[in-house]
């Protein structure tokens, strides 16, 4: 019989606050056996869990919906501020069997925009209000919004909550708020103290730097008490609240680190009236992605005393987070312990901070008397090595522990390969991905940047989908990107979120506007994001046309990053044209999906014009794109993959690309950058040369990922080169991990379930390469897996998905080359 679980709202598990717009409900269909799938669903929603369990649905009964979709819009009642909605779903399989209803889930509407009018206070790094609460509330909820980062304390105790709140946004347009359920602590009422610690937080991102006093430390708090009789009381921050800068946190900066004086925990702060501040004019939103948490701990592998009182810890891998200090024995007051975080060591053994640029990446802790434990509040570091100065004796592995900190995304994939070199690359790519999930896909987690660059971010979505559940994460980031587009003119000049630094006029960045909704549809069947973004994308496309002169994109402002950090240069203009052509193809699909046939025809016609221009300008007489010395692997691969190459020239373009990759330099080598590398691998895959893809992953010479590992890397570098100038030499660069999905689909031989003629289809290539593999990944339809040892191949196909065996002579044991869900062995006997 079928069953259903993993109920989510807006692709989050029981969110405590959602926007007051139509939410999306989703679930997982489960069923053992073969050829299984959902044929219908029914959702019921109620105002309480008890009503739902008793069969009542006073908010919504969807009725039986004949659909295989695993998500739908919520069309019921209850979308008023702070209202909780309890819901469940039952599903029917293809044989007419109904599941039991899933265990009820809950989502809660956020507060209305006008609730944030008034009550903004500031002037200090600590703000508190002492409130007399009535007893008997059945629910007590605190909402807090600020452009700054904050931590909430109730009666002098930190409230357990996600870290680095509120979630980062595209803060020129939007700020976030956080929600806290403090019912158990406040049910009895009485005088309670609500306190917020504040620091600049996400505001420091980008360039140029600002003095600390210029950062916005305003905050607004709303406290709601709901009573069993349906009544409610509201309290707000106001002029009666107090503030102080007396705090154990002397300074805390996302880039520079935190200075904490534990002796001040024992001192009575000098509180004074806070300052009333103007209302916030930007949009204020609840979190839309899984929260940032400590996701795992790491003990250092080695410790070396390089000078008396100075020790260097090696945690064995590059990660994002901080160190937790634990003093299990009494220590004297005032001992200063300094922690310096870095990716490298100097020749004298000390930690090298040069690649951090202006980021000081240093935490300082002053001890108080007695046993104590501490972790920083408002900073984060990217590091492998930590230099410890001032520790009494040699620290033990339990006294200084690295805490890995990033968005808590469910791990979705694993890949185990009999080839150690390939496995090393996979492991480094996954570590690189994880370290850069910080409410956006950051370029790097360590230096004075940490921005959500559009080019590397959108290109990395497929690889992230195989390894993590990134649906909500990327949806949230896409909202940030759209916040940077002028809603009237469609103008967009920024290449990163938040929009605080570099202006960009190249398609490698701006293709993200079109690529992300396309990929969210491909990987998560998310059609809603297409409808939501389409009007703005049309205006943006009109704006992008203004970049062309005489039909050609130009780089007059030198704001185009092109195929960034490729080992061999490709001119920017043809790359722009190729990606603009891709954007038009995406818009044509979006228009068709939305029933806008006139728009679709216009996009198709313009795409043909761009194709003609591309071939007229850059297709050489030799039958490939660009002449030497700029005959680019990347551009020829893009022409093949995107369909730019004329049909009669595809064979010559393919022949050039294969020769260039395999023979031109005396060994198999790919020369692409953040744009080109994926297109090169995609083209090789389409041409049936998986052996070349595998060889690129196995390569250990420059330029390659293996070259990085040969030089001790545990995550992937910004550049292909080893230790270039410190200004651009990060060793944990998100975009370099984008190609990890080729290890699943090309090396292992199992693809993501892609849409084909109304179905979701996994393509299997059991003899893809000579590597023994054991891999699996979670999809919205369930688990997909492939194990291969020699010619012994077993696959698992999720419910509602079909598989097609593409390898000649291979089929399942029943002789089928196309089959449905379940676990099967594949044999070479057809």
PDB file of C-alpha atoms in Angstrom, residues 560-811:
ATOM      1  CA  UNK A 560      31.838  41.552 -17.949  1.00  0.00           C
ATOM      2  CA  UNK A 561      33.422  38.580 -16.215  1.00  0.00           C
ATOM      3  CA  UNK A 562      33.097  36.240 -19.196  1.00  0.00           C
ATOM      4  CA  UNK A 563      34.207  32.632 -18.723  1.00  0.00           C
ATOM      5  CA  UNK A 564      35.712  33.628 -15.415  1.00  0.00           C
ATOM      6  CA  UNK A 565      39.101  32.186 -14.458  1.00  0.00           C
ATOM      7  CA  UNK A 566      39.354  29.823 -17.400  1.00  0.00           C
ATOM      8  CA  UNK A 567      42.852  28.488 -17.977  1.00  0.00           C
ATOM      9  CA  UNK A 568      42.547  29.665 -21.602  1.00  0.00           C
ATOM     10  CA  UNK A 569      40.751  32.862 -22.540  1.00  0.00           C
ATOM     11  CA  UNK A 570      37.496  33.021 -24.489  1.00  0.00           C
ATOM     12  CA  UNK A 571      36.363  36.459 -25.743  1.00  0.00           C
ATOM     13  CA  UNK A 572      33.415  37.815 -23.799  1.00  0.00           C
ATOM     14  CA  UNK A 573      31.156  38.834 -26.671  1.00  0.00           C
ATOM     15  CA  UNK A 574      30.396  35.373 -28.115  1.00  0.00           C
ATOM     16  CA  UNK A 575      29.859  34.008 -24.598  1.00  0.00           C
ATOM     17  CA  UNK A 576      27.322  36.788 -24.016  1.00  0.00           C
ATOM     18  CA  UNK A 577      25.525  35.933 -27.248  1.00  0.00           C
ATOM     19  CA  UNK A 578      25.422  32.228 -26.461  1.00  0.00           C
ATOM     20  CA  UNK A 579      23.925  32.809 -23.015  1.00  0.00           C
ATOM     21  CA  UNK A 580      21.488  35.413 -24.322  1.00  0.00           C
ATOM     22  CA  UNK A 581      20.357  32.795 -26.841  1.00  0.00           C
ATOM     23  CA  UNK A 582      19.897  30.372 -23.932  1.00  0.00           C
ATOM     24  CA  UNK A 583      17.875  32.990 -22.037  1.00  0.00           C
ATOM     25  CA  UNK A 584      15.557  33.378 -25.034  1.00  0.00           C
ATOM     26  CA  UNK A 585      15.075  29.610 -25.175  1.00  0.00           C
ATOM     27  CA  UNK A 586      14.170  29.590 -21.492  1.00  0.00           C
ATOM     28  CA  UNK A 587      11.711  32.444 -21.977  1.00  0.00           C
ATOM     29  CA  UNK A 588      10.122  30.622 -24.903  1.00  0.00           C
ATOM     30  CA  UNK A 589       9.596  27.599 -22.654  1.00  0.00           C
ATOM     31  CA  UNK A 590       8.197  29.756 -19.838  1.00  0.00           C
ATOM     32  CA  UNK A 591       5.778  31.443 -22.233  1.00  0.00           C
ATOM     33  CA  UNK A 592       4.583  28.086 -23.575  1.00  0.00           C
ATOM     34  CA  UNK A 593       4.172  26.779 -20.021  1.00  0.00           C
ATOM     35  CA  UNK A 594       1.989  29.796 -19.195  1.00  0.00           C
ATOM     36  CA  UNK A 595      -0.026  29.616 -22.416  1.00  0.00           C
ATOM     37  CA  UNK A 596       1.429  32.821 -23.874  1.00  0.00           C
ATOM     38  CA  UNK A 597       1.837  31.680 -27.469  1.00  0.00           C
ATOM     39  CA  UNK A 598       2.451  35.156 -28.916  1.00  0.00           C
ATOM     40  CA  UNK A 599       5.314  35.748 -26.491  1.00  0.00           C
ATOM     41  CA  UNK A 600       6.726  32.314 -27.244  1.00  0.00           C
ATOM     42  CA  UNK A 601       6.752  33.013 -30.981  1.00  0.00           C
ATOM     43  CA  UNK A 602       8.507  36.351 -30.452  1.00  0.00           C
ATOM     44  CA  UNK A 603      11.200  34.779 -28.280  1.00  0.00           C
ATOM     45  CA  UNK A 604      11.712  32.000 -30.832  1.00  0.00           C
ATOM     46  CA  UNK A 605      12.101  34.504 -33.664  1.00  0.00           C
ATOM     47  CA  UNK A 606      14.605  36.586 -31.720  1.00  0.00           C
ATOM     48  CA  UNK A 607      16.552  33.450 -30.809  1.00  0.00           C
ATOM     49  CA  UNK A 608      16.913  32.641 -34.509  1.00  0.00           C
ATOM     50  CA  UNK A 609      18.256  36.132 -35.146  1.00  0.00           C
ATOM     51  CA  UNK A 610      20.791  35.701 -32.347  1.00  0.00           C
ATOM     52  CA  UNK A 611      21.787  32.291 -33.730  1.00  0.00           C
ATOM     53  CA  UNK A 612      22.372  33.806 -37.173  1.00  0.00           C
ATOM     54  CA  UNK A 613      24.465  36.624 -35.702  1.00  0.00           C
ATOM     55  CA  UNK A 614      26.480  34.201 -33.599  1.00  0.00           C
ATOM     56  CA  UNK A 615      27.355  32.023 -36.574  1.00  0.00           C
ATOM     57  CA  UNK A 616      28.035  34.960 -38.878  1.00  0.00           C
ATOM     58  CA  UNK A 617      30.437  36.547 -36.409  1.00  0.00           C
ATOM     59  CA  UNK A 618      32.272  33.600 -34.894  1.00  0.00           C
ATOM     60  CA  UNK A 619      31.911  30.440 -36.996  1.00  0.00           C
ATOM     61  CA  UNK A 620      35.194  30.115 -38.868  1.00  0.00           C
ATOM     62  CA  UNK A 621      35.777  28.746 -42.356  1.00  0.00           C
ATOM     63  CA  UNK A 622      37.496  25.789 -40.702  1.00  0.00           C
ATOM     64  CA  UNK A 623      34.103  24.680 -39.349  1.00  0.00           C
ATOM     65  CA  UNK A 624      34.534  25.585 -35.693  1.00  0.00           C
ATOM     66  CA  UNK A 625      34.190  28.699 -33.549  1.00  0.00           C
ATOM     67  CA  UNK A 626      37.015  31.254 -33.424  1.00  0.00           C
ATOM     68  CA  UNK A 627      40.394  30.893 -35.067  1.00  0.00           C
ATOM     69  CA  UNK A 628      43.604  30.207 -33.204  1.00  0.00           C
ATOM     70  CA  UNK A 629      44.949  31.432 -30.872  1.00  0.00           C
ATOM     71  CA  UNK A 630      41.423  31.862 -29.469  1.00  0.00           C
ATOM     72  CA  UNK A 631      39.813  28.659 -30.762  1.00  0.00           C
ATOM     73  CA  UNK A 632      37.961  28.045 -27.549  1.00  0.00           C
ATOM     74  CA  UNK A 633      36.878  24.704 -26.111  1.00  0.00           C
ATOM     75  CA  UNK A 634      34.204  26.527 -24.109  1.00  0.00           C
ATOM     76  CA  UNK A 635      32.631  28.348 -27.040  1.00  0.00           C
ATOM     77  CA  UNK A 636      32.528  25.294 -29.303  1.00  0.00           C
ATOM     78  CA  UNK A 637      30.993  23.270 -26.479  1.00  0.00           C
ATOM     79  CA  UNK A 638      28.377  25.964 -25.860  1.00  0.00           C
ATOM     80  CA  UNK A 639      27.465  25.984 -29.552  1.00  0.00           C
ATOM     81  CA  UNK A 640      26.867  22.221 -29.472  1.00  0.00           C
ATOM     82  CA  UNK A 641      24.997  22.031 -26.163  1.00  0.00           C
ATOM     83  CA  UNK A 642      22.782  25.082 -26.704  1.00  0.00           C
ATOM     84  CA  UNK A 643      21.969  24.250 -30.321  1.00  0.00           C
ATOM     85  CA  UNK A 644      23.675  27.267 -31.851  1.00  0.00           C
ATOM     86  CA  UNK A 645      25.763  25.298 -34.345  1.00  0.00           C
ATOM     87  CA  UNK A 646      24.106  24.770 -37.752  1.00  0.00           C
ATOM     88  CA  UNK A 647      23.161  21.148 -38.323  1.00  0.00           C
ATOM     89  CA  UNK A 648      25.599  20.804 -41.224  1.00  0.00           C
ATOM     90  CA  UNK A 649      28.468  22.091 -39.051  1.00  0.00           C
ATOM     91  CA  UNK A 650      27.863  20.094 -35.887  1.00  0.00           C
ATOM     92  CA  UNK A 651      30.178  17.270 -36.937  1.00  0.00           C
ATOM     93  CA  UNK A 652      33.086  19.619 -37.659  1.00  0.00           C
ATOM     94  CA  UNK A 653      32.528  21.537 -34.414  1.00  0.00           C
ATOM     95  CA  UNK A 654      32.411  18.249 -32.505  1.00  0.00           C
ATOM     96  CA  UNK A 655      35.549  16.969 -34.211  1.00  0.00           C
ATOM     97  CA  UNK A 656      37.419  20.151 -33.319  1.00  0.00           C
ATOM     98  CA  UNK A 657      36.307  19.985 -29.682  1.00  0.00           C
ATOM     99  CA  UNK A 658      37.266  16.323 -29.295  1.00  0.00           C
ATOM    100  CA  UNK A 659      40.679  16.894 -30.878  1.00  0.00           C
ATOM    101  CA  UNK A 660      41.287  19.965 -28.741  1.00  0.00           C
ATOM    102  CA  UNK A 661      40.400  18.199 -25.487  1.00  0.00           C
ATOM    103  CA  UNK A 662      42.128  14.909 -26.239  1.00  0.00           C
ATOM    104  CA  UNK A 663      45.197  15.725 -28.349  1.00  0.00           C
ATOM    105  CA  UNK A 664      45.917  19.442 -28.769  1.00  0.00           C
ATOM    106  CA  UNK A 665      48.064  19.751 -25.624  1.00  0.00           C
ATOM    107  CA  UNK A 666      49.528  16.285 -25.524  1.00  0.00           C
ATOM    108  CA  UNK A 667      47.144  15.048 -22.831  1.00  0.00           C
ATOM    109  CA  UNK A 668      43.437  15.117 -22.054  1.00  0.00           C
ATOM    110  CA  UNK A 669      42.718  18.591 -20.718  1.00  0.00           C
ATOM    111  CA  UNK A 670      39.702  20.890 -20.343  1.00  0.00           C
ATOM    112  CA  UNK A 671      40.369  24.623 -20.367  1.00  0.00           C
ATOM    113  CA  UNK A 672      37.030  26.100 -19.274  1.00  0.00           C
ATOM    114  CA  UNK A 673      36.254  28.439 -16.424  1.00  0.00           C
ATOM    115  CA  UNK A 674      33.177  28.923 -14.284  1.00  0.00           C
ATOM    116  CA  UNK A 675      30.976  29.074 -17.407  1.00  0.00           C
ATOM    117  CA  UNK A 676      32.814  26.893 -19.864  1.00  0.00           C
ATOM    118  CA  UNK A 677      33.756  23.825 -17.849  1.00  0.00           C
ATOM    119  CA  UNK A 678      30.191  22.535 -17.527  1.00  0.00           C
ATOM    120  CA  UNK A 679      29.513  23.076 -21.216  1.00  0.00           C
ATOM    121  CA  UNK A 680      32.690  21.184 -22.138  1.00  0.00           C
ATOM    122  CA  UNK A 681      31.662  18.204 -20.004  1.00  0.00           C
ATOM    123  CA  UNK A 682      28.075  18.339 -21.289  1.00  0.00           C
ATOM    124  CA  UNK A 683      29.291  18.335 -24.878  1.00  0.00           C
ATOM    125  CA  UNK A 684      31.630  15.400 -24.257  1.00  0.00           C
ATOM    126  CA  UNK A 685      28.758  13.520 -22.632  1.00  0.00           C
ATOM    127  CA  UNK A 686      26.432  14.243 -25.568  1.00  0.00           C
ATOM    128  CA  UNK A 687      29.116  13.031 -27.973  1.00  0.00           C
ATOM    129  CA  UNK A 688      29.358   9.735 -26.082  1.00  0.00           C
ATOM    130  CA  UNK A 689      32.865  10.416 -24.775  1.00  0.00           C
ATOM    131  CA  UNK A 690      32.320   9.646 -21.119  1.00  0.00           C
ATOM    132  CA  UNK A 691      35.857   8.305 -21.080  1.00  0.00           C
ATOM    133  CA  UNK A 692      37.110  11.854 -21.595  1.00  0.00           C
ATOM    134  CA  UNK A 693      34.883  13.173 -18.803  1.00  0.00           C
ATOM    135  CA  UNK A 694      36.303  10.529 -16.476  1.00  0.00           C
ATOM    136  CA  UNK A 695      39.844  11.380 -17.588  1.00  0.00           C
ATOM    137  CA  UNK A 696      39.259  15.048 -16.728  1.00  0.00           C
ATOM    138  CA  UNK A 697      38.178  14.056 -13.215  1.00  0.00           C
ATOM    139  CA  UNK A 698      41.213  11.768 -12.922  1.00  0.00           C
ATOM    140  CA  UNK A 699      43.696  14.356 -14.181  1.00  0.00           C
ATOM    141  CA  UNK A 700      46.314  15.462 -11.603  1.00  0.00           C
ATOM    142  CA  UNK A 701      48.280  17.969 -13.677  1.00  0.00           C
ATOM    143  CA  UNK A 702      47.524  21.671 -14.084  1.00  0.00           C
ATOM    144  CA  UNK A 703      44.812  22.710 -14.808  1.00  0.00           C
ATOM    145  CA  UNK A 704      42.542  20.268 -12.980  1.00  0.00           C
ATOM    146  CA  UNK A 705      40.769  19.622  -9.731  1.00  0.00           C
ATOM    147  CA  UNK A 706      43.216  16.798  -9.125  1.00  0.00           C
ATOM    148  CA  UNK A 707      46.082  19.294  -9.359  1.00  0.00           C
ATOM    149  CA  UNK A 708      44.555  21.094  -6.389  1.00  0.00           C
ATOM    150  CA  UNK A 709      44.365  17.842  -4.418  1.00  0.00           C
ATOM    151  CA  UNK A 710      47.974  17.031  -5.280  1.00  0.00           C
ATOM    152  CA  UNK A 711      48.847  20.279  -3.493  1.00  0.00           C
ATOM    153  CA  UNK A 712      46.985  19.335  -0.322  1.00  0.00           C
ATOM    154  CA  UNK A 713      43.577  20.856  -1.019  1.00  0.00           C
ATOM    155  CA  UNK A 714      40.513  19.504   0.780  1.00  0.00           C
ATOM    156  CA  UNK A 715      38.177  21.989  -0.900  1.00  0.00           C
ATOM    157  CA  UNK A 716      38.515  23.521  -4.351  1.00  0.00           C
ATOM    158  CA  UNK A 717      40.446  26.661  -5.133  1.00  0.00           C
ATOM    159  CA  UNK A 718      39.264  29.881  -6.687  1.00  0.00           C
ATOM    160  CA  UNK A 719      41.897  29.598  -9.406  1.00  0.00           C
ATOM    161  CA  UNK A 720      43.409  26.633 -11.190  1.00  0.00           C
ATOM    162  CA  UNK A 721      46.842  27.954 -10.192  1.00  0.00           C
ATOM    163  CA  UNK A 722      48.585  27.276  -6.885  1.00  0.00           C
ATOM    164  CA  UNK A 723      49.107  30.229  -4.526  1.00  0.00           C
ATOM    165  CA  UNK A 724      48.848  33.200  -6.829  1.00  0.00           C
ATOM    166  CA  UNK A 725      48.547  36.746  -5.463  1.00  0.00           C
ATOM    167  CA  UNK A 726      46.658  36.788  -2.142  1.00  0.00           C
ATOM    168  CA  UNK A 727      44.023  39.195  -3.477  1.00  0.00           C
ATOM    169  CA  UNK A 728      42.368  36.354  -5.417  1.00  0.00           C
ATOM    170  CA  UNK A 729      43.572  33.086  -4.007  1.00  0.00           C
ATOM    171  CA  UNK A 730      40.764  31.615  -1.936  1.00  0.00           C
ATOM    172  CA  UNK A 731      40.917  27.876  -1.447  1.00  0.00           C
ATOM    173  CA  UNK A 732      37.219  27.155  -0.905  1.00  0.00           C
ATOM    174  CA  UNK A 733      35.402  28.419  -4.000  1.00  0.00           C
ATOM    175  CA  UNK A 734      31.784  27.404  -4.540  1.00  0.00           C
ATOM    176  CA  UNK A 735      31.738  27.682  -8.339  1.00  0.00           C
ATOM    177  CA  UNK A 736      34.564  25.162  -8.732  1.00  0.00           C
ATOM    178  CA  UNK A 737      32.290  22.430  -7.330  1.00  0.00           C
ATOM    179  CA  UNK A 738      29.546  22.983  -9.912  1.00  0.00           C
ATOM    180  CA  UNK A 739      30.523  19.970 -12.040  1.00  0.00           C
ATOM    181  CA  UNK A 740      30.077  17.389  -9.269  1.00  0.00           C
ATOM    182  CA  UNK A 741      26.856  16.082 -10.845  1.00  0.00           C
ATOM    183  CA  UNK A 742      28.806  14.623 -13.766  1.00  0.00           C
ATOM    184  CA  UNK A 743      30.142  12.016 -11.367  1.00  0.00           C
ATOM    185  CA  UNK A 744      26.587  10.730 -10.933  1.00  0.00           C
ATOM    186  CA  UNK A 745      25.249  11.021 -14.461  1.00  0.00           C
ATOM    187  CA  UNK A 746      28.359  10.531 -16.598  1.00  0.00           C
ATOM    188  CA  UNK A 747      30.792   8.477 -14.508  1.00  0.00           C
ATOM    189  CA  UNK A 748      28.222   6.375 -12.608  1.00  0.00           C
ATOM    190  CA  UNK A 749      25.636   6.490 -15.397  1.00  0.00           C
ATOM    191  CA  UNK A 750      22.414   7.572 -13.651  1.00  0.00           C
ATOM    192  CA  UNK A 751      20.691  10.860 -14.381  1.00  0.00           C
ATOM    193  CA  UNK A 752      18.225  12.973 -12.435  1.00  0.00           C
ATOM    194  CA  UNK A 753      14.558  12.295 -13.347  1.00  0.00           C
ATOM    195  CA  UNK A 754      14.068  14.812 -16.148  1.00  0.00           C
ATOM    196  CA  UNK A 755      10.752  15.802 -17.799  1.00  0.00           C
ATOM    197  CA  UNK A 756      10.096  13.968 -21.064  1.00  0.00           C
ATOM    198  CA  UNK A 757       6.700  13.934 -22.799  1.00  0.00           C
ATOM    199  CA  UNK A 758       4.772  14.320 -19.562  1.00  0.00           C
ATOM    200  CA  UNK A 759       6.840  11.762 -17.625  1.00  0.00           C
ATOM    201  CA  UNK A 760       9.863  11.990 -15.387  1.00  0.00           C
ATOM    202  CA  UNK A 761      12.607   9.807 -16.862  1.00  0.00           C
ATOM    203  CA  UNK A 762      15.963   8.626 -15.508  1.00  0.00           C
ATOM    204  CA  UNK A 763      18.510   7.667 -18.139  1.00  0.00           C
ATOM    205  CA  UNK A 764      20.754   4.752 -17.233  1.00  0.00           C
ATOM    206  CA  UNK A 765      24.120   3.900 -18.745  1.00  0.00           C
ATOM    207  CA  UNK A 766      25.215   0.793 -16.842  1.00  0.00           C
ATOM    208  CA  UNK A 767      28.524   0.603 -18.720  1.00  0.00           C
ATOM    209  CA  UNK A 768      29.180   4.351 -18.561  1.00  0.00           C
ATOM    210  CA  UNK A 769      32.796   3.996 -17.386  1.00  0.00           C
ATOM    211  CA  UNK A 770      35.148   1.404 -15.958  1.00  0.00           C
ATOM    212  CA  UNK A 771      34.669   2.700 -12.388  1.00  0.00           C
ATOM    213  CA  UNK A 772      32.974   0.575  -9.750  1.00  0.00           C
ATOM    214  CA  UNK A 773      30.483   2.882  -8.044  1.00  0.00           C
ATOM    215  CA  UNK A 774      27.853   2.978  -5.325  1.00  0.00           C
ATOM    216  CA  UNK A 775      25.803   6.155  -5.542  1.00  0.00           C
ATOM    217  CA  UNK A 776      22.371   7.432  -4.582  1.00  0.00           C
ATOM    218  CA  UNK A 777      20.532  10.735  -4.388  1.00  0.00           C
ATOM    219  CA  UNK A 778      17.179  11.972  -3.120  1.00  0.00           C
ATOM    220  CA  UNK A 779      14.721  13.471  -5.593  1.00  0.00           C
ATOM    221  CA  UNK A 780      11.240  14.922  -5.005  1.00  0.00           C
ATOM    222  CA  UNK A 781       9.916  11.515  -6.124  1.00  0.00           C
ATOM    223  CA  UNK A 782      12.152   9.454  -3.851  1.00  0.00           C
ATOM    224  CA  UNK A 783      15.536   7.787  -3.828  1.00  0.00           C
ATOM    225  CA  UNK A 784      17.450   7.002  -7.016  1.00  0.00           C
ATOM    226  CA  UNK A 785      20.497   4.744  -6.849  1.00  0.00           C
ATOM    227  CA  UNK A 786      22.994   2.766  -8.896  1.00  0.00           C
ATOM    228  CA  UNK A 787      25.570   0.234  -7.745  1.00  0.00           C
ATOM    229  CA  UNK A 788      28.079  -1.229 -10.182  1.00  0.00           C
ATOM    230  CA  UNK A 789      30.771  -3.812  -9.506  1.00  0.00           C
ATOM    231  CA  UNK A 790      32.251  -4.958 -12.767  1.00  0.00           C
ATOM    232  CA  UNK A 791      29.234  -5.977 -14.860  1.00  0.00           C
ATOM    233  CA  UNK A 792      26.988  -6.498 -11.833  1.00  0.00           C
ATOM    234  CA  UNK A 793      24.627  -3.498 -11.883  1.00  0.00           C
ATOM    235  CA  UNK A 794      21.640  -2.757  -9.628  1.00  0.00           C
ATOM    236  CA  UNK A 795      19.441   0.333  -9.856  1.00  0.00           C
ATOM    237  CA  UNK A 796      16.659   1.865  -7.787  1.00  0.00           C
ATOM    238  CA  UNK A 797      14.066   4.065  -9.477  1.00  0.00           C
ATOM    239  CA  UNK A 798      11.740   6.344  -7.449  1.00  0.00           C
ATOM    240  CA  UNK A 799       7.961   6.060  -7.439  1.00  0.00           C
ATOM    241  CA  UNK A 800       6.233   7.670 -10.387  1.00  0.00           C
ATOM    242  CA  UNK A 801       9.444   7.788 -12.426  1.00  0.00           C
ATOM    243  CA  UNK A 802      10.416   5.773 -15.491  1.00  0.00           C
ATOM    244  CA  UNK A 803      13.896   4.596 -16.423  1.00  0.00           C
ATOM    245  CA  UNK A 804      15.379   4.140 -19.868  1.00  0.00           C
ATOM    246  CA  UNK A 805      18.521   2.061 -20.428  1.00  0.00           C
ATOM    247  CA  UNK A 806      20.606   3.839 -23.056  1.00  0.00           C
ATOM    248  CA  UNK A 807      23.479   1.355 -23.270  1.00  0.00           C
ATOM    249  CA  UNK A 808      23.331  -1.016 -26.224  1.00  0.00           C
ATOM    250  CA  UNK A 809      22.689  -4.632 -25.226  1.00  0.00           C
ATOM    251  CA  UNK A 810      21.664  -3.797 -21.649  1.00  0.00           C
ATOM    252  CA  UNK A 811      18.205  -4.236 -20.099  1.00  0.00           C
TER     253      UNK A 811
END
